[in-house]
Amino acid sequence: MQIKPSITDLASLLSGEETKYRIPKYQRDYSWIYNEEVEELWNDILFSYRQEFEYFIGNVVLNANGDINSSTEFDVVDGQQRLTTFSILFNVIFKYSDYFIKTRGEDTIYVNWDFNENARKTVNKIAKRVIDRLVYY
């Protein structure tokens, strides 16, 4: 077994065009509850943002299916609940921003959110892809 530790940000982790993350059968079902873990995650993200800190997602352990240097499919060994939650969150942000733009105009989103163009592009890029990212088998 070849182990290749690396440090990456969430955008890089989720925005690869061909990358798929598989949740193996031995992993527990998604079990985070909004009032508990999801709300705590959201509060941590907001706190980090307000303090102008980068949010630390924690460890995510992936097992490459194939060559570790060129694989585009990974089994999620650890971090499944967080990756799934972030995937859902990005999808909701994307859908909300799309709805907001359609109903109130693109300029309004920037007035109500502290959301610059680069952040919007990154969220949209990730959100468009996360729907098909996690494969449960």
JSON list of N, CA, C and O in Angstrom, two decimals, residues 22-42 45 76 79-92 134-137:
[
{"chain": "A", "resi": 22, "resn": "ARG", "atom": "N", "xyz": [-16.30, 7.52, -3.77]},
{"chain": "A", "resi": 22, "resn": "ARG", "atom": "CA", "xyz": [-17.24, 6.43, -3.49]},
{"chain": "A", "resi": 22, "resn": "ARG", "atom": "C", "xyz": [-17.29, 6.18, -1.99]},
{"chain": "A", "resi": 22, "resn": "ARG", "atom": "O", "xyz": [-16.28, 6.18, -1.32]},
{"chain": "A", "resi": 23, "resn": "ILE", "atom": "N", "xyz": [-18.50, 5.99, -1.51]},
{"chain": "A", "resi": 23, "resn": "ILE", "atom": "CA", "xyz": [-18.71, 5.67, -0.10]},
{"chain": "A", "resi": 23, "resn": "ILE", "atom": "C", "xyz": [-18.90, 4.16, -0.03]},
{"chain": "A", "resi": 23, "resn": "ILE", "atom": "O", "xyz": [-19.91, 3.63, -0.49]},
{"chain": "A", "resi": 24, "resn": "PRO", "atom": "N", "xyz": [-17.92, 3.44, 0.51]},
{"chain": "A", "resi": 24, "resn": "PRO", "atom": "CA", "xyz": [-18.01, 1.97, 0.57]},
{"chain": "A", "resi": 24, "resn": "PRO", "atom": "C", "xyz": [-19.17, 1.50, 1.45]},
{"chain": "A", "resi": 24, "resn": "PRO", "atom": "O", "xyz": [-19.62, 2.21, 2.34]},
{"chain": "A", "resi": 25, "resn": "LYS", "atom": "N", "xyz": [-19.63, 0.29, 1.19]},
{"chain": "A", "resi": 25, "resn": "LYS", "atom": "CA", "xyz": [-20.75, -0.29, 1.95]},
{"chain": "A", "resi": 25, "resn": "LYS", "atom": "C", "xyz": [-20.47, -0.37, 3.44]},
{"chain": "A", "resi": 25, "resn": "LYS", "atom": "O", "xyz": [-21.39, -0.31, 4.25]},
{"chain": "A", "resi": 26, "resn": "TYR", "atom": "N", "xyz": [-19.20, -0.54, 3.81]},
{"chain": "A", "resi": 26, "resn": "TYR", "atom": "CA", "xyz": [-18.89, -0.67, 5.22]},
{"chain": "A", "resi": 26, "resn": "TYR", "atom": "C", "xyz": [-19.04, 0.65, 5.99]},
{"chain": "A", "resi": 26, "resn": "TYR", "atom": "O", "xyz": [-19.05, 0.66, 7.21]},
{"chain": "A", "resi": 27, "resn": "GLN", "atom": "N", "xyz": [-19.16, 1.76, 5.28]},
{"chain": "A", "resi": 27, "resn": "GLN", "atom": "CA", "xyz": [-19.36, 3.05, 5.94]},
{"chain": "A", "resi": 27, "resn": "GLN", "atom": "C", "xyz": [-20.80, 3.15, 6.45]},
{"chain": "A", "resi": 27, "resn": "GLN", "atom": "O", "xyz": [-21.72, 2.65, 5.81]},
{"chain": "A", "resi": 28, "resn": "ARG", "atom": "N", "xyz": [-20.98, 3.84, 7.55]},
{"chain": "A", "resi": 28, "resn": "ARG", "atom": "CA", "xyz": [-22.33, 4.04, 8.06]},
{"chain": "A", "resi": 28, "resn": "ARG", "atom": "C", "xyz": [-23.10, 4.96, 7.12]},
{"chain": "A", "resi": 28, "resn": "ARG", "atom": "O", "xyz": [-22.52, 5.73, 6.36]},
{"chain": "A", "resi": 29, "resn": "ASP", "atom": "N", "xyz": [-24.42, 4.88, 7.19]},
{"chain": "A", "resi": 29, "resn": "ASP", "atom": "CA", "xyz": [-25.27, 5.76, 6.40]},
{"chain": "A", "resi": 29, "resn": "ASP", "atom": "C", "xyz": [-25.07, 7.21, 6.86]},
{"chain": "A", "resi": 29, "resn": "ASP", "atom": "O", "xyz": [-24.63, 7.46, 7.98]},
{"chain": "A", "resi": 30, "resn": "TYR", "atom": "N", "xyz": [-25.45, 8.13, 5.99]},
{"chain": "A", "resi": 30, "resn": "TYR", "atom": "CA", "xyz": [-25.38, 9.54, 6.37]},
{"chain": "A", "resi": 30, "resn": "TYR", "atom": "C", "xyz": [-26.30, 9.75, 7.56]},
{"chain": "A", "resi": 30, "resn": "TYR", "atom": "O", "xyz": [-27.48, 9.40, 7.52]},
{"chain": "A", "resi": 31, "resn": "SER", "atom": "N", "xyz": [-25.76, 10.32, 8.63]},
{"chain": "A", "resi": 31, "resn": "SER", "atom": "CA", "xyz": [-26.55, 10.39, 9.86]},
{"chain": "A", "resi": 31, "resn": "SER", "atom": "C", "xyz": [-26.51, 11.75, 10.54]},
{"chain": "A", "resi": 31, "resn": "SER", "atom": "O", "xyz": [-27.04, 11.90, 11.64]},
{"chain": "A", "resi": 32, "resn": "TRP", "atom": "N", "xyz": [-25.90, 12.74, 9.91]},
{"chain": "A", "resi": 32, "resn": "TRP", "atom": "CA", "xyz": [-25.83, 14.04, 10.57]},
{"chain": "A", "resi": 32, "resn": "TRP", "atom": "C", "xyz": [-27.22, 14.65, 10.64]},
{"chain": "A", "resi": 32, "resn": "TRP", "atom": "O", "xyz": [-27.99, 14.62, 9.68]},
{"chain": "A", "resi": 33, "resn": "ILE", "atom": "N", "xyz": [-27.52, 15.23, 11.78]},
{"chain": "A", "resi": 33, "resn": "ILE", "atom": "CA", "xyz": [-28.82, 15.83, 12.03]},
{"chain": "A", "resi": 33, "resn": "ILE", "atom": "C", "xyz": [-28.66, 17.35, 11.98]},
{"chain": "A", "resi": 33, "resn": "ILE", "atom": "O", "xyz": [-27.71, 17.90, 12.55]},
{"chain": "A", "resi": 34, "resn": "TYR", "atom": "N", "xyz": [-29.61, 18.02, 11.33]},
{"chain": "A", "resi": 34, "resn": "TYR", "atom": "CA", "xyz": [-29.49, 19.47, 11.16]},
{"chain": "A", "resi": 34, "resn": "TYR", "atom": "C", "xyz": [-29.27, 20.19, 12.48]},
{"chain": "A", "resi": 34, "resn": "TYR", "atom": "O", "xyz": [-28.40, 21.04, 12.59]},
{"chain": "A", "resi": 35, "resn": "ASN", "atom": "N", "xyz": [-30.06, 19.90, 13.49]},
{"chain": "A", "resi": 35, "resn": "ASN", "atom": "CA", "xyz": [-29.98, 20.62, 14.76]},
{"chain": "A", "resi": 35, "resn": "ASN", "atom": "C", "xyz": [-28.70, 20.35, 15.52]},
{"chain": "A", "resi": 35, "resn": "ASN", "atom": "O", "xyz": [-28.42, 21.03, 16.49]},
{"chain": "A", "resi": 36, "resn": "GLU", "atom": "N", "xyz": [-27.96, 19.37, 15.11]},
{"chain": "A", "resi": 36, "resn": "GLU", "atom": "CA", "xyz": [-26.75, 19.02, 15.85]},
{"chain": "A", "resi": 36, "resn": "GLU", "atom": "C", "xyz": [-25.51, 19.25, 15.01]},
{"chain": "A", "resi": 36, "resn": "GLU", "atom": "O", "xyz": [-24.97, 20.34, 14.97]},
{"chain": "A", "resi": 37, "resn": "GLU", "atom": "N", "xyz": [-25.06, 18.24, 14.31]},
{"chain": "A", "resi": 37, "resn": "GLU", "atom": "CA", "xyz": [-23.79, 18.32, 13.59]},
{"chain": "A", "resi": 37, "resn": "GLU", "atom": "C", "xyz": [-23.78, 19.36, 12.47]},
{"chain": "A", "resi": 37, "resn": "GLU", "atom": "O", "xyz": [-22.80, 20.09, 12.30]},
{"chain": "A", "resi": 38, "resn": "VAL", "atom": "N", "xyz": [-24.85, 19.42, 11.68]},
{"chain": "A", "resi": 38, "resn": "VAL", "atom": "CA", "xyz": [-24.88, 20.35, 10.54]},
{"chain": "A", "resi": 38, "resn": "VAL", "atom": "C", "xyz": [-24.87, 21.79, 11.04]},
{"chain": "A", "resi": 38, "resn": "VAL", "atom": "O", "xyz": [-24.13, 22.63, 10.53]},
{"chain": "A", "resi": 39, "resn": "GLU", "atom": "N", "xyz": [-25.66, 22.07, 12.06]},
{"chain": "A", "resi": 39, "resn": "GLU", "atom": "CA", "xyz": [-25.69, 23.43, 12.61]},
{"chain": "A", "resi": 39, "resn": "GLU", "atom": "C", "xyz": [-24.34, 23.79, 13.23]},
{"chain": "A", "resi": 39, "resn": "GLU", "atom": "O", "xyz": [-23.86, 24.93, 13.08]},
{"chain": "A", "resi": 40, "resn": "GLU", "atom": "N", "xyz": [-23.72, 22.85, 13.90]},
{"chain": "A", "resi": 40, "resn": "GLU", "atom": "CA", "xyz": [-22.39, 23.10, 14.47]},
{"chain": "A", "resi": 40, "resn": "GLU", "atom": "C", "xyz": [-21.37, 23.39, 13.37]},
{"chain": "A", "resi": 40, "resn": "GLU", "atom": "O", "xyz": [-20.56, 24.32, 13.49]},
{"chain": "A", "resi": 41, "resn": "LEU", "atom": "N", "xyz": [-21.41, 22.61, 12.29]},
{"chain": "A", "resi": 41, "resn": "LEU", "atom": "CA", "xyz": [-20.52, 22.85, 11.16]},
{"chain": "A", "resi": 41, "resn": "LEU", "atom": "C", "xyz": [-20.75, 24.24, 10.58]},
{"chain": "A", "resi": 41, "resn": "LEU", "atom": "O", "xyz": [-19.81, 24.99, 10.34]},
{"chain": "A", "resi": 42, "resn": "TRP", "atom": "N", "xyz": [-22.02, 24.59, 10.36]},
{"chain": "A", "resi": 42, "resn": "TRP", "atom": "CA", "xyz": [-22.35, 25.89, 9.79]},
{"chain": "A", "resi": 42, "resn": "TRP", "atom": "C", "xyz": [-21.87, 27.02, 10.71]},
{"chain": "A", "resi": 42, "resn": "TRP", "atom": "O", "xyz": [-21.29, 28.01, 10.24]},
{"chain": "A", "resi": 45, "resn": "ILE", "atom": "N", "xyz": [-18.15, 27.40, 10.38]},
{"chain": "A", "resi": 45, "resn": "ILE", "atom": "CA", "xyz": [-17.80, 28.08, 9.12]},
{"chain": "A", "resi": 45, "resn": "ILE", "atom": "C", "xyz": [-18.01, 29.59, 9.26]},
{"chain": "A", "resi": 45, "resn": "ILE", "atom": "O", "xyz": [-17.15, 30.38, 8.88]},
{"chain": "A", "resi": 76, "resn": "VAL", "atom": "N", "xyz": [-13.89, 6.77, 0.13]},
{"chain": "A", "resi": 76, "resn": "VAL", "atom": "CA", "xyz": [-13.77, 7.64, 1.30]},
{"chain": "A", "resi": 76, "resn": "VAL", "atom": "C", "xyz": [-13.65, 6.73, 2.53]},
{"chain": "A", "resi": 76, "resn": "VAL", "atom": "O", "xyz": [-14.60, 6.05, 2.89]},
{"chain": "A", "resi": 79, "resn": "GLY", "atom": "N", "xyz": [-14.15, 10.78, 6.75]},
{"chain": "A", "resi": 79, "resn": "GLY", "atom": "CA", "xyz": [-14.59, 12.11, 6.34]},
{"chain": "A", "resi": 79, "resn": "GLY", "atom": "C", "xyz": [-15.87, 12.10, 5.52]},
{"chain": "A", "resi": 79, "resn": "GLY", "atom": "O", "xyz": [-16.27, 13.12, 4.98]},
{"chain": "A", "resi": 80, "resn": "GLN", "atom": "N", "xyz": [-16.52, 10.92, 5.45]},
{"chain": "A", "resi": 80, "resn": "GLN", "atom": "CA", "xyz": [-17.72, 10.77, 4.62]},
{"chain": "A", "resi": 80, "resn": "GLN", "atom": "C", "xyz": [-18.82, 11.72, 5.04]},
{"chain": "A", "resi": 80, "resn": "GLN", "atom": "O", "xyz": [-19.46, 12.35, 4.20]},
{"chain": "A", "resi": 81, "resn": "GLN", "atom": "N", "xyz": [-19.08, 11.86, 6.34]},
{"chain": "A", "resi": 81, "resn": "GLN", "atom": "CA", "xyz": [-20.15, 12.73, 6.81]},
{"chain": "A", "resi": 81, "resn": "GLN", "atom": "C", "xyz": [-19.88, 14.18, 6.43]},
{"chain": "A", "resi": 81, "resn": "GLN", "atom": "O", "xyz": [-20.77, 14.89, 5.96]},
{"chain": "A", "resi": 82, "resn": "ARG", "atom": "N", "xyz": [-18.63, 14.61, 6.61]},
{"chain": "A", "resi": 82, "resn": "ARG", "atom": "CA", "xyz": [-18.27, 16.00, 6.27]},
{"chain": "A", "resi": 82, "resn": "ARG", "atom": "C", "xyz": [-18.32, 16.25, 4.77]},
{"chain": "A", "resi": 82, "resn": "ARG", "atom": "O", "xyz": [-18.85, 17.26, 4.32]},
{"chain": "A", "resi": 83, "resn": "LEU", "atom": "N", "xyz": [-17.76, 15.33, 3.97]},
{"chain": "A", "resi": 83, "resn": "LEU", "atom": "CA", "xyz": [-17.81, 15.52, 2.51]},
{"chain": "A", "resi": 83, "resn": "LEU", "atom": "C", "xyz": [-19.24, 15.55, 1.99]},
{"chain": "A", "resi": 83, "resn": "LEU", "atom": "O", "xyz": [-19.58, 16.36, 1.12]},
{"chain": "A", "resi": 84, "resn": "THR", "atom": "N", "xyz": [-20.07, 14.67, 2.51]},
{"chain": "A", "resi": 84, "resn": "THR", "atom": "CA", "xyz": [-21.47, 14.64, 2.09]},
{"chain": "A", "resi": 84, "resn": "THR", "atom": "C", "xyz": [-22.16, 15.94, 2.48]},
{"chain": "A", "resi": 84, "resn": "THR", "atom": "O", "xyz": [-22.89, 16.53, 1.68]},
{"chain": "A", "resi": 85, "resn": "THR", "atom": "N", "xyz": [-21.93, 16.41, 3.70]},
{"chain": "A", "resi": 85, "resn": "THR", "atom": "CA", "xyz": [-22.55, 17.65, 4.16]},
{"chain": "A", "resi": 85, "resn": "THR", "atom": "C", "xyz": [-22.09, 18.84, 3.33]},
{"chain": "A", "resi": 85, "resn": "THR", "atom": "O", "xyz": [-22.91, 19.68, 2.94]},
{"chain": "A", "resi": 86, "resn": "PHE", "atom": "N", "xyz": [-20.80, 18.92, 3.04]},
{"chain": "A", "resi": 86, "resn": "PHE", "atom": "CA", "xyz": [-20.31, 20.01, 2.21]},
{"chain": "A", "resi": 86, "resn": "PHE", "atom": "C", "xyz": [-20.89, 19.93, 0.80]},
{"chain": "A", "resi": 86, "resn": "PHE", "atom": "O", "xyz": [-21.20, 20.94, 0.18]},
{"chain": "A", "resi": 87, "resn": "SER", "atom": "N", "xyz": [-21.04, 18.73, 0.28]},
{"chain": "A", "resi": 87, "resn": "SER", "atom": "CA", "xyz": [-21.64, 18.57, -1.05]},
{"chain": "A", "resi": 87, "resn": "SER", "atom": "C", "xyz": [-23.07, 19.08, -1.06]},
{"chain": "A", "resi": 87, "resn": "SER", "atom": "O", "xyz": [-23.49, 19.79, -1.97]},
{"chain": "A", "resi": 88, "resn": "ILE", "atom": "N", "xyz": [-23.82, 18.73, -0.03]},
{"chain": "A", "resi": 88, "resn": "ILE", "atom": "CA", "xyz": [-25.20, 19.22, 0.09]},
{"chain": "A", "resi": 88, "resn": "ILE", "atom": "C", "xyz": [-25.20, 20.74, 0.25]},
{"chain": "A", "resi": 88, "resn": "ILE", "atom": "O", "xyz": [-25.98, 21.44, -0.41]},
{"chain": "A", "resi": 89, "resn": "LEU", "atom": "N", "xyz": [-24.33, 21.25, 1.09]},
{"chain": "A", "resi": 89, "resn": "LEU", "atom": "CA", "xyz": [-24.26, 22.69, 1.33]},
{"chain": "A", "resi": 89, "resn": "LEU", "atom": "C", "xyz": [-23.95, 23.46, 0.05]},
{"chain": "A", "resi": 89, "resn": "LEU", "atom": "O", "xyz": [-24.61, 24.46, -0.27]},
{"chain": "A", "resi": 90, "resn": "PHE", "atom": "N", "xyz": [-22.95, 23.01, -0.71]},
{"chain": "A", "resi": 90, "resn": "PHE", "atom": "CA", "xyz": [-22.62, 23.69, -1.97]},
{"chain": "A", "resi": 90, "resn": "PHE", "atom": "C", "xyz": [-23.78, 23.64, -2.94]},
{"chain": "A", "resi": 90, "resn": "PHE", "atom": "O", "xyz": [-24.05, 24.60, -3.66]},
{"chain": "A", "resi": 91, "resn": "ASN", "atom": "N", "xyz": [-24.48, 22.52, -2.98]},
{"chain": "A", "resi": 91, "resn": "ASN", "atom": "CA", "xyz": [-25.63, 22.40, -3.87]},
{"chain": "A", "resi": 91, "resn": "ASN", "atom": "C", "xyz": [-26.73, 23.38, -3.47]},
{"chain": "A", "resi": 91, "resn": "ASN", "atom": "O", "xyz": [-27.33, 24.04, -4.32]},
{"chain": "A", "resi": 92, "resn": "VAL", "atom": "N", "xyz": [-26.99, 23.51, -2.17]},
{"chain": "A", "resi": 92, "resn": "VAL", "atom": "CA", "xyz": [-28.00, 24.45, -1.69]},
{"chain": "A", "resi": 92, "resn": "VAL", "atom": "C", "xyz": [-27.59, 25.88, -2.00]},
{"chain": "A", "resi": 92, "resn": "VAL", "atom": "O", "xyz": [-28.40, 26.68, -2.47]},
{"chain": "A", "resi": 134, "resn": "LEU", "atom": "N", "xyz": [-20.38, 12.14, -5.11]},
{"chain": "A", "resi": 134, "resn": "LEU", "atom": "CA", "xyz": [-20.39, 11.05, -4.14]},
{"chain": "A", "resi": 134, "resn": "LEU", "atom": "C", "xyz": [-21.25, 9.92, -4.66]},
{"chain": "A", "resi": 134, "resn": "LEU", "atom": "O", "xyz": [-22.41, 10.10, -4.99]},
{"chain": "A", "resi": 135, "resn": "VAL", "atom": "N", "xyz": [-20.65, 8.77, -4.75]},
{"chain": "A", "resi": 135, "resn": "VAL", "atom": "CA", "xyz": [-21.34, 7.59, -5.26]},
{"chain": "A", "resi": 135, "resn": "VAL", "atom": "C", "xyz": [-21.42, 6.59, -4.10]},
{"chain": "A", "resi": 135, "resn": "VAL", "atom": "O", "xyz": [-20.42, 6.18, -3.54]},
{"chain": "A", "resi": 136, "resn": "TYR", "atom": "N", "xyz": [-22.63, 6.24, -3.72]},
{"chain": "A", "resi": 136, "resn": "TYR", "atom": "CA", "xyz": [-22.81, 5.23, -2.68]},
{"chain": "A", "resi": 136, "resn": "TYR", "atom": "C", "xyz": [-23.03, 3.88, -3.36]},
{"chain": "A", "resi": 136, "resn": "TYR", "atom": "O", "xyz": [-23.83, 3.77, -4.27]},
{"chain": "A", "resi": 137, "resn": "TYR", "atom": "N", "xyz": [-22.28, 2.90, -2.93]},
{"chain": "A", "resi": 137, "resn": "TYR", "atom": "CA", "xyz": [-22.44, 1.57, -3.51]},
{"chain": "A", "resi": 137, "resn": "TYR", "atom": "C", "xyz": [-22.40, 0.51, -2.45]},
{"chain": "A", "resi": 137, "resn": "TYR", "atom": "O", "xyz": [-22.11, 0.75, -1.32]}
]
